[in-house]
Short mmCIF file of C-alpha atoms and ligand atoms in Angstrom, two decimals:
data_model
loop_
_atom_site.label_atom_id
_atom_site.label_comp_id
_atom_site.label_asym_id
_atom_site.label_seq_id
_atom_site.Cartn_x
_atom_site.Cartn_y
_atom_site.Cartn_z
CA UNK A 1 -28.54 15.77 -13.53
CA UNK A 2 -26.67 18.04 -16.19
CA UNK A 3 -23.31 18.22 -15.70
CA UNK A 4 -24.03 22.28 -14.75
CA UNK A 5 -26.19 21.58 -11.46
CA UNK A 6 -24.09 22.25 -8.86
CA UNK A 7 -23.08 18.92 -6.66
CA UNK A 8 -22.92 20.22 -3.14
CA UNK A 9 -25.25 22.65 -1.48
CA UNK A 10 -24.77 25.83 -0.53
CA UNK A 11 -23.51 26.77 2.70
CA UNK A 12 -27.34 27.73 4.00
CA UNK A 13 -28.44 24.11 3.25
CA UNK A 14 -25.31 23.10 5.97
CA UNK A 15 -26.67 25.40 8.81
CA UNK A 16 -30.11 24.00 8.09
CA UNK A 17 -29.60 20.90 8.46
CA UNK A 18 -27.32 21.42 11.99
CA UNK A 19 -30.45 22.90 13.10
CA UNK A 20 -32.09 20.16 12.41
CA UNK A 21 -30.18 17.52 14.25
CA UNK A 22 -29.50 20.16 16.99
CA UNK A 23 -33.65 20.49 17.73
CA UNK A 24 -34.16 16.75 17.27
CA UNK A 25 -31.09 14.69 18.86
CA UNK A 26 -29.43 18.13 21.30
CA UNK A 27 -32.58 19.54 23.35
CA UNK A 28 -31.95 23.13 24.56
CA UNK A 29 -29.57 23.46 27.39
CA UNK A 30 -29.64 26.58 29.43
CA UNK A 31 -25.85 26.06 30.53
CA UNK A 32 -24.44 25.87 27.17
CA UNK A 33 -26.69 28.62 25.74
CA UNK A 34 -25.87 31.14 28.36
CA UNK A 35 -22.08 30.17 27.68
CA UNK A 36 -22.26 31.22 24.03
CA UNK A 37 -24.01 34.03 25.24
CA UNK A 38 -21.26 35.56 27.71
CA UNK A 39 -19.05 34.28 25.28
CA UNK A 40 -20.41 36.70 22.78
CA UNK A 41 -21.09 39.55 25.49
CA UNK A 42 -17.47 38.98 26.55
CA UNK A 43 -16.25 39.76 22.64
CA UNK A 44 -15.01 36.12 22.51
CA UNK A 45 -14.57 35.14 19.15
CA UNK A 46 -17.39 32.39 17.94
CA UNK A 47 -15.12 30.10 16.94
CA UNK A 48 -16.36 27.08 19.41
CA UNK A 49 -17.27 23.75 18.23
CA UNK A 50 -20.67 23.37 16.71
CA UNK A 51 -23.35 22.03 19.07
CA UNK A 52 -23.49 18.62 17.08
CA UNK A 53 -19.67 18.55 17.26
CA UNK A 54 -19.68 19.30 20.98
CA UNK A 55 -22.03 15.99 21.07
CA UNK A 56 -20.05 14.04 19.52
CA UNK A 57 -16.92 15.08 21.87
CA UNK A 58 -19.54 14.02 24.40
CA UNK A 59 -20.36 10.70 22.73
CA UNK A 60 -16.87 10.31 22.13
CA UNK A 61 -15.60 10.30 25.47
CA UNK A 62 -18.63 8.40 26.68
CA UNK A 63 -17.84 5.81 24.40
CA UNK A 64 -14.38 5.09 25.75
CA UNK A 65 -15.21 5.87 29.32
CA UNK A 66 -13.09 8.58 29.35
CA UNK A 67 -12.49 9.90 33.16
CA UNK A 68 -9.08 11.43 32.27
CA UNK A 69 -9.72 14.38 29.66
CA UNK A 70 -7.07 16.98 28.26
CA UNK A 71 -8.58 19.93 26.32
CA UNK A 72 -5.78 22.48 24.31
CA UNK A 73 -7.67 25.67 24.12
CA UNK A 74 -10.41 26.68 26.65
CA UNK A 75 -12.35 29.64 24.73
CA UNK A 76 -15.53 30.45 26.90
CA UNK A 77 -15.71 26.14 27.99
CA UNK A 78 -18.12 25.57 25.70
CA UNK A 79 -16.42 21.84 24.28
CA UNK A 80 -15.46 21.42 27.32
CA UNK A 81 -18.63 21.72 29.03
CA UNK A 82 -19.63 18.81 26.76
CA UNK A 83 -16.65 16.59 27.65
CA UNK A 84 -16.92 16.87 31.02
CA UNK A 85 -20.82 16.12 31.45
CA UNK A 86 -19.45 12.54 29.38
CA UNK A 87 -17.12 12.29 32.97
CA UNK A 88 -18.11 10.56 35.87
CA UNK A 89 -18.28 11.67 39.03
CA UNK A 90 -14.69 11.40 40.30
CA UNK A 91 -13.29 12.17 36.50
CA UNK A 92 -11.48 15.07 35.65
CA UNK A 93 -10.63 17.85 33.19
CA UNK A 94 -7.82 19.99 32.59
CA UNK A 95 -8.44 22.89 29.96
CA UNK A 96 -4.97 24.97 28.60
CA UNK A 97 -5.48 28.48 27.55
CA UNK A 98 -3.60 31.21 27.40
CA UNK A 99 -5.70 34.02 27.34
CA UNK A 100 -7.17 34.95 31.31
CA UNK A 101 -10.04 36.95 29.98
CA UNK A 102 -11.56 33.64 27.87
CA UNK A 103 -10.37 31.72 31.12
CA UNK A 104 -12.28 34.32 33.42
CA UNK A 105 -15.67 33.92 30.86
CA UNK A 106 -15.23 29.72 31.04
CA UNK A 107 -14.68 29.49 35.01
CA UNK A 108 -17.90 31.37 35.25
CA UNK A 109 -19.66 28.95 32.54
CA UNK A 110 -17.96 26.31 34.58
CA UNK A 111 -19.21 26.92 37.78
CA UNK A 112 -23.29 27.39 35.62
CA UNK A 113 -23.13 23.90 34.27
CA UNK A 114 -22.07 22.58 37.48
CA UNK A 115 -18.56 21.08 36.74
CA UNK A 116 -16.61 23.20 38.11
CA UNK A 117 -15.48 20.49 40.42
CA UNK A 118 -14.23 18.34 37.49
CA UNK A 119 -12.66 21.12 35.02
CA UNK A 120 -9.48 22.70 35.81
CA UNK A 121 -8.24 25.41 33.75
CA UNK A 122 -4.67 25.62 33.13
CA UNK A 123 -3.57 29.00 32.15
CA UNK A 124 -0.67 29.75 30.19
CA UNK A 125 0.67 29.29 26.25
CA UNK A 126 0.52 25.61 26.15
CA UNK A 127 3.59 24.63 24.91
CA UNK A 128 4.57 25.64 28.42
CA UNK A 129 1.78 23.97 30.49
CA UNK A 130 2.20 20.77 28.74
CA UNK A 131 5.68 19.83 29.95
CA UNK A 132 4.45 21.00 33.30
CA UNK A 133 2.07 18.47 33.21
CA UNK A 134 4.36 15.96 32.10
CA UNK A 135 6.59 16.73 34.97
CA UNK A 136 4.12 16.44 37.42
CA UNK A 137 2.53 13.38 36.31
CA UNK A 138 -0.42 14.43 35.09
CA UNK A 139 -1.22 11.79 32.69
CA UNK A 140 -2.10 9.39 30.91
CA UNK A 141 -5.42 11.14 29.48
CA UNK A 142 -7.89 8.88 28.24
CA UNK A 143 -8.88 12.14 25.65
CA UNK A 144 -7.19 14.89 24.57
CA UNK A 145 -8.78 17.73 22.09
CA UNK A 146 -6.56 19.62 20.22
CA UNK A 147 -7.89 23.04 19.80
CA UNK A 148 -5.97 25.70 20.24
CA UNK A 149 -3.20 27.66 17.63
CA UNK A 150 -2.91 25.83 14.83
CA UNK A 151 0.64 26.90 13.76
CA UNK A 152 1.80 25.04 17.33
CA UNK A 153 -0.45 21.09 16.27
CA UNK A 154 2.77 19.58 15.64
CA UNK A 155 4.22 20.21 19.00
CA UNK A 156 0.64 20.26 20.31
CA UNK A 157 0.60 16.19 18.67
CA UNK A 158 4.02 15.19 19.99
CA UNK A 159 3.08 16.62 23.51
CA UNK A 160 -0.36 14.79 23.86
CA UNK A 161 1.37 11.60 22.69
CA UNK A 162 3.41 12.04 25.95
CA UNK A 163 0.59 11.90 27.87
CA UNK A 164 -0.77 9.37 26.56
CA UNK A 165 -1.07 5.34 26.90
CA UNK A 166 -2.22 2.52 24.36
CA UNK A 167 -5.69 3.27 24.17
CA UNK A 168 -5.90 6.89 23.82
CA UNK A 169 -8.16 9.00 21.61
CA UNK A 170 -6.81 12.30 20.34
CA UNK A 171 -9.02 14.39 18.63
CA UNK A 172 -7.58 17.60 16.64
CA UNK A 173 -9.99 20.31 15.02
CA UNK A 174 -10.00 22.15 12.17
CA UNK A 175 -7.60 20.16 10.17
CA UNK A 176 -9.23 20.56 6.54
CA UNK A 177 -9.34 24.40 6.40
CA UNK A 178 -11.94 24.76 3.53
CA UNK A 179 -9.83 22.15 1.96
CA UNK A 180 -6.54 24.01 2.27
CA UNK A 181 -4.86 21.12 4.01
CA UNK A 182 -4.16 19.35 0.72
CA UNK A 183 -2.91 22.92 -0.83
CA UNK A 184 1.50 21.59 -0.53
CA UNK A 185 2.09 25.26 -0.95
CA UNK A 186 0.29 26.91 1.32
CA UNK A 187 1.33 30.40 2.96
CA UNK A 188 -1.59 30.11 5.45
CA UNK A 189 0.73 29.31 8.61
CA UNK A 190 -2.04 27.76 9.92
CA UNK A 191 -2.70 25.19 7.70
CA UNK A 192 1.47 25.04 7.25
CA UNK A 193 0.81 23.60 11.58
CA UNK A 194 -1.79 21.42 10.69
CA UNK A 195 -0.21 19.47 7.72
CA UNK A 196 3.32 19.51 9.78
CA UNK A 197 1.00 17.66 12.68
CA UNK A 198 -0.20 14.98 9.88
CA UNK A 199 3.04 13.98 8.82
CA UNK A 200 4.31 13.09 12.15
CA UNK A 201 0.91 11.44 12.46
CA UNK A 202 1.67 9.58 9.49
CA UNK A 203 5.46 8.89 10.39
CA UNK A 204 4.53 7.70 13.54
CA UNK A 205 4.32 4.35 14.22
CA UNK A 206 2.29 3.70 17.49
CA UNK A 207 -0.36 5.52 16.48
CA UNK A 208 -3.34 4.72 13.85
CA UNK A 209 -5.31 7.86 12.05
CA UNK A 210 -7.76 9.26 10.21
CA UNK A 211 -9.84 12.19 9.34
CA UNK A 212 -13.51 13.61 8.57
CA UNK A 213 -14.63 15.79 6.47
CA UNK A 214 -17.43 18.57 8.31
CA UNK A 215 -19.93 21.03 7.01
CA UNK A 216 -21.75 22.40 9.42
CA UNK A 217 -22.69 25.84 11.12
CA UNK A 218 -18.77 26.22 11.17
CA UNK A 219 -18.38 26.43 7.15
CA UNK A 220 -15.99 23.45 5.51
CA UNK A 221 -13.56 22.08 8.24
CA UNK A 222 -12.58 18.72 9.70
CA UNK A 223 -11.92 16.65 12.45
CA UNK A 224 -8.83 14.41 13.42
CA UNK A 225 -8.89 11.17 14.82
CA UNK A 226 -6.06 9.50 16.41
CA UNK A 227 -6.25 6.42 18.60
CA UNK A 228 -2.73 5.76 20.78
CA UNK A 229 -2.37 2.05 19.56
CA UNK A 230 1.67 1.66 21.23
N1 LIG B 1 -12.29 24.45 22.31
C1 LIG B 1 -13.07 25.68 22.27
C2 LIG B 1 -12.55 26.65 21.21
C3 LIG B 1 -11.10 27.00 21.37
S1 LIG B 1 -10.65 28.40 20.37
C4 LIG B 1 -14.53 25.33 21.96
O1 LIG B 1 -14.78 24.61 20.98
O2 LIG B 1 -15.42 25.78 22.69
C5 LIG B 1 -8.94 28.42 20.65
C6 LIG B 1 -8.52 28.88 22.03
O3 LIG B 1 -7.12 28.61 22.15
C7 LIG B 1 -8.69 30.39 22.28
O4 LIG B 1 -9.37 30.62 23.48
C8 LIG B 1 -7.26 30.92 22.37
O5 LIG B 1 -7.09 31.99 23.29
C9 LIG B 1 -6.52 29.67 22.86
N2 LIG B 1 -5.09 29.68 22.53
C10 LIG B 1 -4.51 30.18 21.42
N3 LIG B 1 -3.19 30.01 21.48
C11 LIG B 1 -2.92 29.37 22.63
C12 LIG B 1 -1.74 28.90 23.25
N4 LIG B 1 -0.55 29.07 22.68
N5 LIG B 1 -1.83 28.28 24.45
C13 LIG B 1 -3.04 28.10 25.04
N6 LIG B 1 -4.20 28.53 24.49
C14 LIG B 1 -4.15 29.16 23.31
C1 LIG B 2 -11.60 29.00 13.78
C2 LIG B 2 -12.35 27.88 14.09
C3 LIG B 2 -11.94 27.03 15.09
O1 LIG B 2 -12.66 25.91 15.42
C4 LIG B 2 -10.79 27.29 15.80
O2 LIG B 2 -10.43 26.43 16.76
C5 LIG B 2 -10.02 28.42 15.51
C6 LIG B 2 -10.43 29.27 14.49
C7 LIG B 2 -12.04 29.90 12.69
O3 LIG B 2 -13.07 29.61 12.10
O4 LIG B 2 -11.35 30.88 12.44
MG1 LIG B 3 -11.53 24.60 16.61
#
């Protein structure tokens, strides 16, 4: 190829080929359509997962027979509706968010997909549901998705390792930014949270790391993976 062809395709060739895998391995679902829909009606922003990144939450917590799962930032449920489908019957969901309208739009999108007996939304800024549900007992999680402000993923990490136990998988999105992250001088506050959270990641010793690249219908992000190990 000469040296002028361009390496990585456009954004259109990323959306095409989420399509692809979304009509081949993710067959329509009327629950998680209608919740992007009243999410949209509602004048939520469209910032949820993709739909192959809400199946791989799914395969995720499937995979580790999650039946514990802590989600940081509700939106209109549509990750969550994902997770909890991976629970079994008895497991159990607890979804932080702040805002009551997105929690008012994800109850109802709850109660469509039928798992509104295994999601609880907490509402509330996080940082002061989390030691609530430290003091109450609440955990250890088996999963916990990071996913709400980004400027808070440092206390957001050092809260979720709390609740916690050897074993645990915690997942934190949108930690490459368009590849911001490795900008040191960022002024984006955002990505200032998200490389704060990876250096205690890194400087923490009972926990093992890593992180994935994504293009997708979402643009150029990433995703965070952190297994509990001690
Ligand atoms: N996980 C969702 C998307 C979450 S978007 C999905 O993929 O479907 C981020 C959410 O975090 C928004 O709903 C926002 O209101 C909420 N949020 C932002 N700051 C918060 C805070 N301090 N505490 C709790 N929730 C917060
Ligand atoms: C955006 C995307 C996210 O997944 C999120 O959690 C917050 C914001 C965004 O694209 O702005
Ligand atoms: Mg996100």
């Amino acid at each position: 190829m000469p040296p002028t062809t361009p390496q990585v395709p456009a954004e259109e060739t990323w959306n095409v080929v989420d399509e692809y895998y979304r009509q081949l391995f993710i067959p329509a679902d009327a629950a998680l359509d209608a919740t992007l829909k009243s999410s949209d009606a509602a004048g939520l922003p469209a910032i949820n997962v993709s739909a192959p990144a809400g199946k791989l939450l799914h395969v995720l917590a499937r995979s580790i027979g999650a039946r514990r799962i802590l989600e940081l930032g509700t939106l209109a449920g549509y990750s969550a509706i994902w997770m909890a489908r991976a629970l079994p019957a008895d497991g159990k969901l607890i979804t932080l968010e702040f805002d009551p309208k997105h929690a008012d739009v994800a109850q109802a999108n709850f109660a469509r997909a039928g798992v509104a007996s295994k999601v609880e939304i907490r509402l509330g800024a996080a940082l002061d549901t989390l030691p609530k549900l430290v003091a109450e007992g609440a955990g250890p999680f088996d999963l916990i998705f990071i996913d709400a402000d980004k400027q808070n993923y440092p206390h957001y990490f050092t809260w979720a390792l709390k609740l916690s136990r050897p074993g645990t998988l915690i997942l934190a999105d949108n930690v490459v930014r368009k590849g911001a992250v490795a900008d040191a001088h960022t002024t984006d506050s955002n990505v200032q949270g998200v490389r704060k959270m990876n250096e205690l990641i890194a400087a923490e010793p009972r926990v093992t790391a890593t992180a994935m690249q994504t293009v997708g219908s979402k643009g150029y992000d990433g995703l965070a993976f952190v297994l509990v190990v001690g």
